XYZ file of C-alpha atoms in Angstrom:
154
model
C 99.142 82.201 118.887
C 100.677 78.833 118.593
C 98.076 76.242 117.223
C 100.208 73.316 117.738
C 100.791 74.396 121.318
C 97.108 75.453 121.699
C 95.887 71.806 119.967
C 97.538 69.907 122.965
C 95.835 71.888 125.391
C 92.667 71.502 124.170
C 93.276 67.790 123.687
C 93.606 67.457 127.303
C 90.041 69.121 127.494
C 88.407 67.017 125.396
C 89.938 63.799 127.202
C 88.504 65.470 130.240
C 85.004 66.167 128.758
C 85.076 62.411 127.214
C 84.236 61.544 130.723
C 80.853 62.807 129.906
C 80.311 60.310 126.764
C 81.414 57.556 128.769
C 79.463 58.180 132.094
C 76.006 59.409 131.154
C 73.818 61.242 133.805
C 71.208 58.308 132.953
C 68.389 57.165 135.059
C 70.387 57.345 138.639
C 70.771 60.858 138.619
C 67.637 61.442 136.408
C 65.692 59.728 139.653
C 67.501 61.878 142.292
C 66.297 65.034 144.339
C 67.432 67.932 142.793
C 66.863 71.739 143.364
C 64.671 73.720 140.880
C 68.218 75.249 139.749
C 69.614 72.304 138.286
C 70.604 73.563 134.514
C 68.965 71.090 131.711
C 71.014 68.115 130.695
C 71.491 69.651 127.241
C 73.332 73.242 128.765
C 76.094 70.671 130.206
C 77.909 70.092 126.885
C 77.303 73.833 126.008
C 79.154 75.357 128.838
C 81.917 72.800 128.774
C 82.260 73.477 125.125
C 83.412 77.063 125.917
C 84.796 76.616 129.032
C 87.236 74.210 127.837
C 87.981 75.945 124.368
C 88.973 79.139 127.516
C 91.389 76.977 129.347
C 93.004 75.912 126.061
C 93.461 79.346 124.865
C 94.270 80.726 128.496
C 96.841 77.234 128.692
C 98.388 78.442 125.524
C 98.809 82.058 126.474
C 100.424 81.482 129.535
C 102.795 78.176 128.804
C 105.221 80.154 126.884
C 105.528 82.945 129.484
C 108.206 83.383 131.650
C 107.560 82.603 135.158
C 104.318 80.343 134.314
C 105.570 77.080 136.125
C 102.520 77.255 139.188
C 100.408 78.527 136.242
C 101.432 75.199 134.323
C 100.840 73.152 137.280
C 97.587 74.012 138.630
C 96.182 74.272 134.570
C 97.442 70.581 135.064
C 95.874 69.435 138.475
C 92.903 71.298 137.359
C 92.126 69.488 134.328
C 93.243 66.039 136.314
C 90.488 66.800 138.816
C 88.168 68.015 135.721
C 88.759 64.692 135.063
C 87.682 62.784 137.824
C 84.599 64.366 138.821
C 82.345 62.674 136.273
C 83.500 58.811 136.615
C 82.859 59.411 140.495
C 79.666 61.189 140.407
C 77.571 59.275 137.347
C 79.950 56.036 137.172
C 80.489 55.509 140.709
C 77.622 57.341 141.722
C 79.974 58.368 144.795
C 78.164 61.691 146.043
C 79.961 62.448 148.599
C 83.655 61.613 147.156
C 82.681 64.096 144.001
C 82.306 66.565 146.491
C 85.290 65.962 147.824
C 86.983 66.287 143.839
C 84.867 69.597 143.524
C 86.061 71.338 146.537
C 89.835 69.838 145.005
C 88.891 71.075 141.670
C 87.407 74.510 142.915
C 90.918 75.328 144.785
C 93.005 74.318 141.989
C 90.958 76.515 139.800
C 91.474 79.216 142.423
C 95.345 78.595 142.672
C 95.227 79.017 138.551
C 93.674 82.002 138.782
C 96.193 83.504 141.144
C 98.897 82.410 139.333
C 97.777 84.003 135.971
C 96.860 87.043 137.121
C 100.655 88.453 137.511
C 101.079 86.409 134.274
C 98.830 87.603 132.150
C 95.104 89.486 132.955
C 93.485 88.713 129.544
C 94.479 84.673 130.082
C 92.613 85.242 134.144
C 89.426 86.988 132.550
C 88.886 84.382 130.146
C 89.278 81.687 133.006
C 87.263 83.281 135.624
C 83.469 82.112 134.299
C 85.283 78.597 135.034
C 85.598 79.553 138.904
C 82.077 80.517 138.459
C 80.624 77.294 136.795
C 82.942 75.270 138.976
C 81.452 77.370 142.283
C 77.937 76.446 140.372
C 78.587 72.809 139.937
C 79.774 72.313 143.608
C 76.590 73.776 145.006
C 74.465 71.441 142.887
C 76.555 68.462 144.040
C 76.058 70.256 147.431
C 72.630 70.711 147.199
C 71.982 66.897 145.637
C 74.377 65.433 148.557
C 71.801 67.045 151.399
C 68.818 66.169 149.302
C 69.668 62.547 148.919
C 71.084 61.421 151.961
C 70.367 57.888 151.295
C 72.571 57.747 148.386
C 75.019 60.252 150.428
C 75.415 56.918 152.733
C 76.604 54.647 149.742
């Protein structure tokens, strides 16, 4: 494996998941409706741990393979949309326009799934609990959206 290749991906990870440093669930969403499902605030860091150490390593595997351009670009709009969830949601406290990014996010993470499977299968496996956290995450937003319409209306 190459590190140095693998260290950039993961960089852009970690800018991603520095979104959650800098925009805090805090009292907003601590105040909100949500459904008895809602994961502690504590597994949030946990999952995105791993699931962002499996898109570097999935990133890494594929980047040098021939043929990976779509791969490439959806890893990329994928971790742009990563991105921008978290500012909107707890810094904006935009409901609705998160769900918007998650529905983005969800398809891109679709799209880079189909593109690494005739790529390479190992690289898909290790991205696929992604599709299901990011499936997870949009229901919760989902779920908050309906249960809060007042704040759906800001």
């Amino acid at each position: 494996m190459d590190w140095s290749l693998f260290l950039i991906f993961f960089a852009a990870c970690c800018a991603a998941g520095t979104t959650g440093a800098m925009f805090p669930p805090g009292d907003w969403y601590r105040k909100l409706s949500k459904p008895a499902w809602t994961p502690p605030d504590w597994l949030f860091p946990l999952a995105w741990t791993g699931l962002y150490i499996a898109l570097a390593y999935a990133g890494t595997r594929a980047a040098t393979l021939d043929g990976a351009a779509y791969a490439m670009a959806f890893w990329a709009l994928q971790i742009a949309l990563n991105t921008l969830w978290t500012p909107i949601f707890f810094g904006l406290q935009k409901i609705k326009a998160a769900m918007v990014v998650i529905v983005a996010l969800w398809v891109s993470v679709v799209g880079l799934l189909a593109a690494l499977w005739p790529l390479d299968t190992f690289a898909f496996w290790v991205v696929s609990p992604y599709l299901v956290w990011v499936s997870y995450a949009g229901a919760l937003n989902f779920s908050i959206l309906r249960r809060n319409p007042a704040m759906a209306a800001a």
